[in-house]
PDB file of C-alpha atoms in Angstrom:
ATOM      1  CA  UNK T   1      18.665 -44.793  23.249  1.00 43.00           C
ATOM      2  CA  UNK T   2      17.124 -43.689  19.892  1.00 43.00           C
ATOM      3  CA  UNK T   3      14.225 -45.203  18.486  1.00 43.00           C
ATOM      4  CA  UNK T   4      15.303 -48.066  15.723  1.00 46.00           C
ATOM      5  CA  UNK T   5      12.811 -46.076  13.084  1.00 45.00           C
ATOM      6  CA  UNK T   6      13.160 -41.893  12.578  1.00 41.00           C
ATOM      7  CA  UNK T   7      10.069 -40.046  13.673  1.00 43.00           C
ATOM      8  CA  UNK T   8       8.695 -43.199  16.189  1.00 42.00           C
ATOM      9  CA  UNK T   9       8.654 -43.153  19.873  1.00 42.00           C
ATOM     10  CA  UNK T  10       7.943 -41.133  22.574  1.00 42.00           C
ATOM     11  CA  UNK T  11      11.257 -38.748  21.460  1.00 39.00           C
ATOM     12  CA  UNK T  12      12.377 -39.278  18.301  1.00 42.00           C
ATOM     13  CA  UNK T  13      15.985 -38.381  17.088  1.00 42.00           C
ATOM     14  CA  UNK T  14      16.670 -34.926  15.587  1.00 41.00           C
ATOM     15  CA  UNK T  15      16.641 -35.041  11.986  1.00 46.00           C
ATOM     16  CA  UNK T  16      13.117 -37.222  11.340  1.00 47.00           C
ATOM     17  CA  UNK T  17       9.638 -37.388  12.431  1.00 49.00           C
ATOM     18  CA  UNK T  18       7.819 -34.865  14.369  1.00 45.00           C
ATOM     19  CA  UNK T  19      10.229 -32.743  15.723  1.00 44.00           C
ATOM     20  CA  UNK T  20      12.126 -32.332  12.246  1.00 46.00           C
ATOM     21  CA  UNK T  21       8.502 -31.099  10.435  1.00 54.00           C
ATOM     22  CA  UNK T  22       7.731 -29.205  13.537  1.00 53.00           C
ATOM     23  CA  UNK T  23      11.195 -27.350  12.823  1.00 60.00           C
ATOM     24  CA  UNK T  24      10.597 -27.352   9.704  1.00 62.00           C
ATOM     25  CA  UNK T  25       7.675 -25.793   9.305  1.00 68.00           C
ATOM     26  CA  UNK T  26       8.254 -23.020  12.034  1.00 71.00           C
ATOM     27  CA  UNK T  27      11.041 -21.703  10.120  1.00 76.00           C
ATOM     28  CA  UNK T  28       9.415 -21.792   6.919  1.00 75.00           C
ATOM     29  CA  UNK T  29       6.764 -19.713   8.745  1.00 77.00           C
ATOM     30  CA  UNK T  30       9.522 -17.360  10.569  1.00 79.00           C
ATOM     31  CA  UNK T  31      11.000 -16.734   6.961  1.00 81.00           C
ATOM     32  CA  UNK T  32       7.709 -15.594   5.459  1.00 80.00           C
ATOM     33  CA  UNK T  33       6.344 -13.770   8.070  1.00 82.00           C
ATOM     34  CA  UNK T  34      10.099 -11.853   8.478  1.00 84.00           C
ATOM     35  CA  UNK T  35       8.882  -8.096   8.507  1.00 87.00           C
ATOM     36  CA  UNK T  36      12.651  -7.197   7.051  1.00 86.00           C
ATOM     37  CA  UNK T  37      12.203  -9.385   3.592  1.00 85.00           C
ATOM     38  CA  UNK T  38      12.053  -7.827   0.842  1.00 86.00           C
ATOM     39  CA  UNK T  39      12.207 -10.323  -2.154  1.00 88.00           C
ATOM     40  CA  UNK T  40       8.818 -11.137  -3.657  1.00 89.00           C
ATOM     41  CA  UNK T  41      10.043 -14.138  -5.700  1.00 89.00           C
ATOM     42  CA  UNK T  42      11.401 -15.663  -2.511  1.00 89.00           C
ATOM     43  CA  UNK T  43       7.922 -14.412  -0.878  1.00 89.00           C
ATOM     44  CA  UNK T  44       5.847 -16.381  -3.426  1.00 87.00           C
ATOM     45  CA  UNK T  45       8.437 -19.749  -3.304  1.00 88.00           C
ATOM     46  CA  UNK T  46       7.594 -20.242   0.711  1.00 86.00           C
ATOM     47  CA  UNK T  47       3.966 -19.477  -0.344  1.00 86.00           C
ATOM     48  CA  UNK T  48       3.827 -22.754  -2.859  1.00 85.00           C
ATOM     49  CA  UNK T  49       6.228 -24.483  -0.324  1.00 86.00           C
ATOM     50  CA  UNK T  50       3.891 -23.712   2.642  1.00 84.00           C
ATOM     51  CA  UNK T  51       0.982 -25.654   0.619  1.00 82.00           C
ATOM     52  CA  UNK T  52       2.949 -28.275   0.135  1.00 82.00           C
ATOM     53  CA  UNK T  53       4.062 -28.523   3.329  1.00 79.00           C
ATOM     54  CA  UNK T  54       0.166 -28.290   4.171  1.00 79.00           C
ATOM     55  CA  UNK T  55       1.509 -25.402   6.544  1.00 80.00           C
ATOM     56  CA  UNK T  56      -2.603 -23.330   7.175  1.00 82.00           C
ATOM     57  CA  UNK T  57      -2.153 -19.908   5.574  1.00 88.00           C
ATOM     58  CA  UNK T  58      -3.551 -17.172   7.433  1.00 92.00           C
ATOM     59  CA  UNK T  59      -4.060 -13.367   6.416  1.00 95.00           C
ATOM     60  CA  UNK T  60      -0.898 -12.406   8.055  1.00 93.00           C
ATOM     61  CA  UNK T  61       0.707 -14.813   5.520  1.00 92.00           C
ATOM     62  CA  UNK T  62      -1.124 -13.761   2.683  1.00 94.00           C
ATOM     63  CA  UNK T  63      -0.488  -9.706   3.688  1.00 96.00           C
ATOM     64  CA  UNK T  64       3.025 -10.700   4.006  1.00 94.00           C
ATOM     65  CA  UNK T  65       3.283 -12.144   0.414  1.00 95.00           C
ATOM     66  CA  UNK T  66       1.447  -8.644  -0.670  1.00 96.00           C
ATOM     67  CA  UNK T  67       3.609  -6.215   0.896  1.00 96.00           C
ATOM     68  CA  UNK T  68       7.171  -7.595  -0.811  1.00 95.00           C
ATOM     69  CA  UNK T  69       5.157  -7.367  -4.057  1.00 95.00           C
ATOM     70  CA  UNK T  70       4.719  -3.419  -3.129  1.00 95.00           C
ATOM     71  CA  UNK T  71       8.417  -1.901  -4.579  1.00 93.00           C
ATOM     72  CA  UNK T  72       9.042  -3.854  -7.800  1.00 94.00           C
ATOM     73  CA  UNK T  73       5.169  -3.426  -8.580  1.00 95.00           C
ATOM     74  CA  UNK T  74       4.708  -7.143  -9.306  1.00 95.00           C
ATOM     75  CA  UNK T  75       0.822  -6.582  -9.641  1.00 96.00           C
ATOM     76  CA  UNK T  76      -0.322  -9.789 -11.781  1.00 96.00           C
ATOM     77  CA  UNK T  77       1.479 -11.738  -8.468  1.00 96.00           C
ATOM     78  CA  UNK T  78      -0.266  -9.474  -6.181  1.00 97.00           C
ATOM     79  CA  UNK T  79      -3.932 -10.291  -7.547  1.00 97.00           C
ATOM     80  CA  UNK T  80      -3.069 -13.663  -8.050  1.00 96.00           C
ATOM     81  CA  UNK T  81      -2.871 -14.026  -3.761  1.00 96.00           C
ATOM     82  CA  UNK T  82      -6.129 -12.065  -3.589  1.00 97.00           C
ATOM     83  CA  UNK T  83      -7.513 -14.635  -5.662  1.00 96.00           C
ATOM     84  CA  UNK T  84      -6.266 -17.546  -3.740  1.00 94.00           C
ATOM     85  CA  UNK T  85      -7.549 -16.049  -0.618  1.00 95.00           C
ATOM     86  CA  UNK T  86     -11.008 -15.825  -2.138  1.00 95.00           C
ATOM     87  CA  UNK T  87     -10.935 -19.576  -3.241  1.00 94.00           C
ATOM     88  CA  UNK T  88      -9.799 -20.198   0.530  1.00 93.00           C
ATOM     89  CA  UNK T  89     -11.784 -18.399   1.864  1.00 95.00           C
ATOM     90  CA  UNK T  90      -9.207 -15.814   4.166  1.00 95.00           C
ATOM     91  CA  UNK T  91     -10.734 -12.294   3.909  1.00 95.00           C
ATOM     92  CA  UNK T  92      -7.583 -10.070   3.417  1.00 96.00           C
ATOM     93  CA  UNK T  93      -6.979  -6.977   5.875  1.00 97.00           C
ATOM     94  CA  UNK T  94      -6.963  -3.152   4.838  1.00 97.00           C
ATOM     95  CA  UNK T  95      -3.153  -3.654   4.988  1.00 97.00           C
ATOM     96  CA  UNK T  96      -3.457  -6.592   2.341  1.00 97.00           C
ATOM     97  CA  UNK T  97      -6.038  -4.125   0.158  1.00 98.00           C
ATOM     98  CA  UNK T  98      -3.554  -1.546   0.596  1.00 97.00           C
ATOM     99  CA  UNK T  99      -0.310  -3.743  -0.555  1.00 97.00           C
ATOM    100  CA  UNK T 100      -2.147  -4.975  -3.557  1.00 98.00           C
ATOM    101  CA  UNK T 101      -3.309  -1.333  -4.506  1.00 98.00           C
ATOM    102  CA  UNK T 102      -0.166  -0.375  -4.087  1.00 97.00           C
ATOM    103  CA  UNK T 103       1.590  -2.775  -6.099  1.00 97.00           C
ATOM    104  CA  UNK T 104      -1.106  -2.195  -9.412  1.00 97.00           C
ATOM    105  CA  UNK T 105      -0.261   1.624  -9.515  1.00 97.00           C
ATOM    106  CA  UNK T 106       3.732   1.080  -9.168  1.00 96.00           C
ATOM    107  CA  UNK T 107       3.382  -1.399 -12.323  1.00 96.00           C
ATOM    108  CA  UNK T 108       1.568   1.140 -14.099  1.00 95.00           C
ATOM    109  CA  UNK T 109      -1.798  -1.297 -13.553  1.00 96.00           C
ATOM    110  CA  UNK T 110      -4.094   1.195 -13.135  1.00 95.00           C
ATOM    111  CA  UNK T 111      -7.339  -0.541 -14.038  1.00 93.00           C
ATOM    112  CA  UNK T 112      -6.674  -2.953 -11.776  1.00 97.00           C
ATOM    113  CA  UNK T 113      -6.703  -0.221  -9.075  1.00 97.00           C
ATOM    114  CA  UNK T 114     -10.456   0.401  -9.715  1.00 96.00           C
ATOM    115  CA  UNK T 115     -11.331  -3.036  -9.685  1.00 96.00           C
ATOM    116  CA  UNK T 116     -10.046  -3.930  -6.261  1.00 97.00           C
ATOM    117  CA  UNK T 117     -11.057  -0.380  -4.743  1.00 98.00           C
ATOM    118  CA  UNK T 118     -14.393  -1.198  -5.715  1.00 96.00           C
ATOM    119  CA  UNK T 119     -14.637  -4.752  -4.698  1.00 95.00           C
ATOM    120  CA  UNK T 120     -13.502  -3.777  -1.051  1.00 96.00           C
ATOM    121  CA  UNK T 121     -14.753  -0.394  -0.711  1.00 95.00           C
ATOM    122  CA  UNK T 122     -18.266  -2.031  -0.366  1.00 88.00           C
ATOM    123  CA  UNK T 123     -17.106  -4.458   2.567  1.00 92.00           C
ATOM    124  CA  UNK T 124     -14.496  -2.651   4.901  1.00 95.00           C
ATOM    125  CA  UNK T 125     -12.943   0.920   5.735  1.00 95.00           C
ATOM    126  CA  UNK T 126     -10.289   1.748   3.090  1.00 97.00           C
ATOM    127  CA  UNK T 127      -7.426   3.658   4.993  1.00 97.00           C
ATOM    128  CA  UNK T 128      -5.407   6.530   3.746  1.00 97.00           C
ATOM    129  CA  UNK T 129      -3.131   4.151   1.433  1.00 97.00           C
ATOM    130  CA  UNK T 130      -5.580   2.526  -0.570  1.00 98.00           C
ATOM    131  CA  UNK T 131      -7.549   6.104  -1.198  1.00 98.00           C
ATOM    132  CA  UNK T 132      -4.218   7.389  -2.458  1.00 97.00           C
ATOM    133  CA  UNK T 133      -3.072   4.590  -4.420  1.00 98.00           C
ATOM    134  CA  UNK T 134      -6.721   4.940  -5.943  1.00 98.00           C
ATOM    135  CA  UNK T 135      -6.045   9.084  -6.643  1.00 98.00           C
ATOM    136  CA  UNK T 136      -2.529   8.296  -7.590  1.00 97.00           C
ATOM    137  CA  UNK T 137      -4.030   5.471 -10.358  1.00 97.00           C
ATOM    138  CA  UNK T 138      -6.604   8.544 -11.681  1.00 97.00           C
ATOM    139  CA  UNK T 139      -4.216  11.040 -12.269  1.00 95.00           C
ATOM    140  CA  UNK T 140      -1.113   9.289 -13.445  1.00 94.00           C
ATOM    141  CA  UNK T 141      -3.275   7.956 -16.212  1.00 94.00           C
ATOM    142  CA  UNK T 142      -4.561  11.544 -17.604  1.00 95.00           C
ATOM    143  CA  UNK T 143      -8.124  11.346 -15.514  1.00 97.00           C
ATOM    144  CA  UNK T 144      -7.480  14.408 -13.556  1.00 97.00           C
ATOM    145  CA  UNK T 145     -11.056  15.162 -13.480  1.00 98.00           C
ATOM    146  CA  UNK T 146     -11.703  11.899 -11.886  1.00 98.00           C
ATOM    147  CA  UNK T 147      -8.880  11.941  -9.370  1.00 98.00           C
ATOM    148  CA  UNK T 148     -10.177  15.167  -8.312  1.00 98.00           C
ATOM    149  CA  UNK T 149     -13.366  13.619  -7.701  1.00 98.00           C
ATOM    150  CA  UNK T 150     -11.696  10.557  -5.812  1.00 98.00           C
ATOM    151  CA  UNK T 151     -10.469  13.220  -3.286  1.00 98.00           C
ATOM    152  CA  UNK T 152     -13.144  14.856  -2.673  1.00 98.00           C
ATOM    153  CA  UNK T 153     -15.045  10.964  -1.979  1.00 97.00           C
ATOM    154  CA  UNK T 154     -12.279  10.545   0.593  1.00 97.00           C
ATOM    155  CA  UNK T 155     -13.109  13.819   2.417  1.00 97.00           C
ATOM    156  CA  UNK T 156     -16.570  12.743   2.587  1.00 97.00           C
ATOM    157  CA  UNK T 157     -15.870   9.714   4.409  1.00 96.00           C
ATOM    158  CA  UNK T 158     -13.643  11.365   6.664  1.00 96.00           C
ATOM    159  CA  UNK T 159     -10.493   9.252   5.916  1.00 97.00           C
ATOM    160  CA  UNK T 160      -6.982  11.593   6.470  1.00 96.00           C
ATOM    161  CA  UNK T 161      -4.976  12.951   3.801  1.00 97.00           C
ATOM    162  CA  UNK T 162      -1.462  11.935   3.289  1.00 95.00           C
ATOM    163  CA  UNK T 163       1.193  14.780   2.681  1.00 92.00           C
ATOM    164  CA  UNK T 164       1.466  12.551  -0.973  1.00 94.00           C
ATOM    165  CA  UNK T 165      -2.537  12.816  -1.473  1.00 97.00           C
ATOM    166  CA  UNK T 166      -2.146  16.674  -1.773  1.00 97.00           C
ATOM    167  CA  UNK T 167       0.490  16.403  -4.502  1.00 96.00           C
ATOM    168  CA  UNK T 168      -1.120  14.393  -6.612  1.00 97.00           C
ATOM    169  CA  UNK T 169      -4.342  16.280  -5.898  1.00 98.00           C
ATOM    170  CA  UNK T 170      -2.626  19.647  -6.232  1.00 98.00           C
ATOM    171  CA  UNK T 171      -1.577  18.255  -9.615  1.00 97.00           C
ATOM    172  CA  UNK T 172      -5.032  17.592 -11.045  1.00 98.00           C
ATOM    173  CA  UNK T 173      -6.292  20.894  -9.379  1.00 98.00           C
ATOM    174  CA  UNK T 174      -3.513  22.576 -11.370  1.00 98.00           C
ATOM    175  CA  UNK T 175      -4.213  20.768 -15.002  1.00 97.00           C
ATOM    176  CA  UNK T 176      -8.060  21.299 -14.662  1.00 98.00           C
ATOM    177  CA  UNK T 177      -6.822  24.784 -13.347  1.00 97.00           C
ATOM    178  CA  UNK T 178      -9.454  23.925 -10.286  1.00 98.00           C
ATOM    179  CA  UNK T 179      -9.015  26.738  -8.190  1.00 97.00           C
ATOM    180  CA  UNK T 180     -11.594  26.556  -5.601  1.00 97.00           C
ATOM    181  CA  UNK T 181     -10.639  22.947  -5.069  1.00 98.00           C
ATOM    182  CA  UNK T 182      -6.574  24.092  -5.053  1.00 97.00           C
ATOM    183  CA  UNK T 183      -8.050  26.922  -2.054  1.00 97.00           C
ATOM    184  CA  UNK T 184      -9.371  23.823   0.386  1.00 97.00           C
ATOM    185  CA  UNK T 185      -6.452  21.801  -0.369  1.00 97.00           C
ATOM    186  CA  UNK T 186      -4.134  24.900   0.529  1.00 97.00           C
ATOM    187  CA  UNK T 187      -6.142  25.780   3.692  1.00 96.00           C
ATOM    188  CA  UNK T 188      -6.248  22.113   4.896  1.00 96.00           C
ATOM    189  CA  UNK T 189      -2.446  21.993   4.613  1.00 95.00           C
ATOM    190  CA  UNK T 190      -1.710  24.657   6.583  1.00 94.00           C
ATOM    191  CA  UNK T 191      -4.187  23.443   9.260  1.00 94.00           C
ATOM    192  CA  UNK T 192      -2.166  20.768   9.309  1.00 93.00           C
ATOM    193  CA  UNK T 193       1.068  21.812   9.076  1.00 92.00           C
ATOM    194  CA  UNK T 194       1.998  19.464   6.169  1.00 92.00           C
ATOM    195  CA  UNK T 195       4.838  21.075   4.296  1.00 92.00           C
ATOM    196  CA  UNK T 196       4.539  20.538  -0.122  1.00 94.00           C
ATOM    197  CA  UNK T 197       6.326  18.227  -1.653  1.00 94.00           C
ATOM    198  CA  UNK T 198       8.711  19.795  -4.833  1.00 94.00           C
ATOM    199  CA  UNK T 199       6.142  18.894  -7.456  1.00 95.00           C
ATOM    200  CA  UNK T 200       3.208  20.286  -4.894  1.00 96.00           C
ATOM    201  CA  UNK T 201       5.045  23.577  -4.602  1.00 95.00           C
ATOM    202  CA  UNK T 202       5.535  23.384  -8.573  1.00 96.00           C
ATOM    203  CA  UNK T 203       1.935  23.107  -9.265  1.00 97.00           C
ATOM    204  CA  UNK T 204       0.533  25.502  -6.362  1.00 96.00           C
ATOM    205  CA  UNK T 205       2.954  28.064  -7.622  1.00 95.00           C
ATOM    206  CA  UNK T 206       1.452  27.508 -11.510  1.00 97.00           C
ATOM    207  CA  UNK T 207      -1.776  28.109  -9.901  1.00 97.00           C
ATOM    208  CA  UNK T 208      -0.614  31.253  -7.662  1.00 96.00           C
ATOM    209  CA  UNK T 209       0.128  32.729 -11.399  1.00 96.00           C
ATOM    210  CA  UNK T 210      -3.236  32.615 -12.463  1.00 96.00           C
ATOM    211  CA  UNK T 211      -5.373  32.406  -8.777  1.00 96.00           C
ATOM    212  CA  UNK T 212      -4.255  35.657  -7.201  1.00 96.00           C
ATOM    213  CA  UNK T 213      -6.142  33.880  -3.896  1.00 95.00           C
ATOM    214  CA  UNK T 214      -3.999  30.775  -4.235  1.00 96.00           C
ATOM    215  CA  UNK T 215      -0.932  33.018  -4.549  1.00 95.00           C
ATOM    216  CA  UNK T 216      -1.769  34.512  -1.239  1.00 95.00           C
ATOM    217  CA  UNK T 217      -3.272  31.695   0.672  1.00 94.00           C
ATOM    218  CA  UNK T 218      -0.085  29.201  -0.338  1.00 94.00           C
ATOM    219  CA  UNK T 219       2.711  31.988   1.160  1.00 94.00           C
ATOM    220  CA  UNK T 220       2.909  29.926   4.138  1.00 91.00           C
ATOM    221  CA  UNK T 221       2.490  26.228   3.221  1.00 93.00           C
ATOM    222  CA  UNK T 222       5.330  27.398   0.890  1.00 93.00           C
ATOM    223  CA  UNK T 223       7.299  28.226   3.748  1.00 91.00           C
ATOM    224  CA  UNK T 224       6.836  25.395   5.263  1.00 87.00           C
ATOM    225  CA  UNK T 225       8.750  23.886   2.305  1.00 81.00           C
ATOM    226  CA  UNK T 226      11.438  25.486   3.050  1.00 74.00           C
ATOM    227  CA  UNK T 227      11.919  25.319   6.161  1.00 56.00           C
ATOM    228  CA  UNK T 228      11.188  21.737   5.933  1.00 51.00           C
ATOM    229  CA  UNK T 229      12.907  20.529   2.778  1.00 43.00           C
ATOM    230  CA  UNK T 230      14.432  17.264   4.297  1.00 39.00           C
ATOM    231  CA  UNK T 231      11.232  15.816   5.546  1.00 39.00           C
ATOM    232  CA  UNK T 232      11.448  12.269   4.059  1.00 36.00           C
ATOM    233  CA  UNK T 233       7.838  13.184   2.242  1.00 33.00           C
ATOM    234  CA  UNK T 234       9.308  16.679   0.294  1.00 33.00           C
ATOM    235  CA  UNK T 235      11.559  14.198  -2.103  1.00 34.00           C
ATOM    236  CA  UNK T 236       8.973  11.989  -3.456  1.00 40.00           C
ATOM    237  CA  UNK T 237       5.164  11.815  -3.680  1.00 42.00           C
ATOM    238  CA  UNK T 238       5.683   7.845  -4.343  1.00 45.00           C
ATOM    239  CA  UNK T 239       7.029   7.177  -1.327  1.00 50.00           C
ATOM    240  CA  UNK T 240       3.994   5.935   0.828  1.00 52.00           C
ATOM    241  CA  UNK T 241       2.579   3.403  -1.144  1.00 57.00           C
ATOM    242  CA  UNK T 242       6.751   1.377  -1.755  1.00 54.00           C
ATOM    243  CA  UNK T 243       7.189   1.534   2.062  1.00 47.00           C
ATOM    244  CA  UNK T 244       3.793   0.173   2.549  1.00 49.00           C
ATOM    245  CA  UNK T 245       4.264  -2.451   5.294  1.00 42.00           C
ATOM    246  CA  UNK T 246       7.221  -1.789   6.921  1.00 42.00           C
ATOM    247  CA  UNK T 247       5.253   1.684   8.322  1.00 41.00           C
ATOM    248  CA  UNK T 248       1.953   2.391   7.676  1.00 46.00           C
ATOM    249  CA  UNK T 249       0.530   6.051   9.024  1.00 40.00           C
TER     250      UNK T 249
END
């Protein structure tokens, strides 16, 4: 027998009370934490519908939000959760930083990049992503001097390359014609067996024309290349920071 009122009783009847919020409210929380979604509009509706719902955000919520804002580069959305999670109080994860790093270079925010690097760098360990979204900002926006310098900050605080952090660095080493830089890069390559991406080989092969050293010291991250021309990271130095969140190195 069913209570006479909807959410009353000891077990109340499916479709009211408890049990329908408490159904509610796990699916709304299964939805946004799905690690498959990939619609940031949808992202932000179960945000404002989670407040509502007075569903208690976490940072896996928030970093969730962040990382479907990655691909389309929806960067005013992105600092707008790091700005709610400030008023609340959450302290976002490197993953978070990353996302909304990521999301200000692929809409062409590149200010914005600085801003946050800064504001985080001072209060937790930036990983690989965020260093490269930060080198990637610098010399997509003509300051190849300064991305230059940005890599060399990363070395000193002993945080990995990504096979994409050499392009763009190999880039900025070829337009400031940076040679000696363009020599550690090369060596540190073939240390680690990373094989150049098409516009890396394009600018250490610029550089071998005028470097006779880089010439000779690139012959084998150049063959690497070829021999490894399908490697997912060979067709575009933009990948990393889009498929932040599904796989992070």
């Amino acid at each position: 027998m069913h209570p006479r009122v909807s959410g009353q009783g000891i077990f109340p009847r499916y479709g009211g009370g408890w049990m329908h919020q408490f159904g509610h409210v796990y699916a709304l929380q299964q939805e946004l934490l799905d690690p498959n979604a990939n619609n940031w509009f949808r992202a932000v509706e179960l945000w404002h519908t989670a407040r509502q719902e007075g569903v208690a955000m976490n940072t896996t919520h928030f970093t969730a939000i962040l990382r479907q804002c990655v691909q389309p580069g929806v960067w005013a959305q992105s600092l707008q959760v790091l700005q709610q999670m400030k008023r609340e109080h959450i302290r976002p994860d490197v993953v978070g930083v990353g996302c909304a790093l990521a999301a200000c270079v692929e809409g062409k925010h590149f200010g914005a990049v600085e801003d946050v690097f800064n504001s985080f760098h001072k209060s937790m360990q930036l990983d690989s992503v965020c260093h490269l979204a930060r080198i990637r900002a610098r010399q997509e926006c003509g300051d190849t001097k300064g991305a230059i310098e940005a890599g060399k900050q990363q070395q000193q605080e002993q945080v990995p390359f990504l096979p994409y952090t050499y392009t763009h660095l190999l880039e900025a080493c070829n337009a400031e014609d940076d040679d000696v830089y363009a020599l550690e890069l090369v060596r540190s390559m073939h240390a680690e067996q990373w094989a150049p991406s098409q516009r890396a080989v394009v600018a250490l092969r610029e550089l071998g024309g005028r470097h006779a050293m880089i010439a000779r010291a690139s012959v084998q991250v150049l063959e690497l290349a070829g021999s490894n021309s399908s490697l997912p990271f060979s067709a575009s130095s933009h990948a990393p920071l889009q498929a932040i969140g599904a796989e992070r190195p």
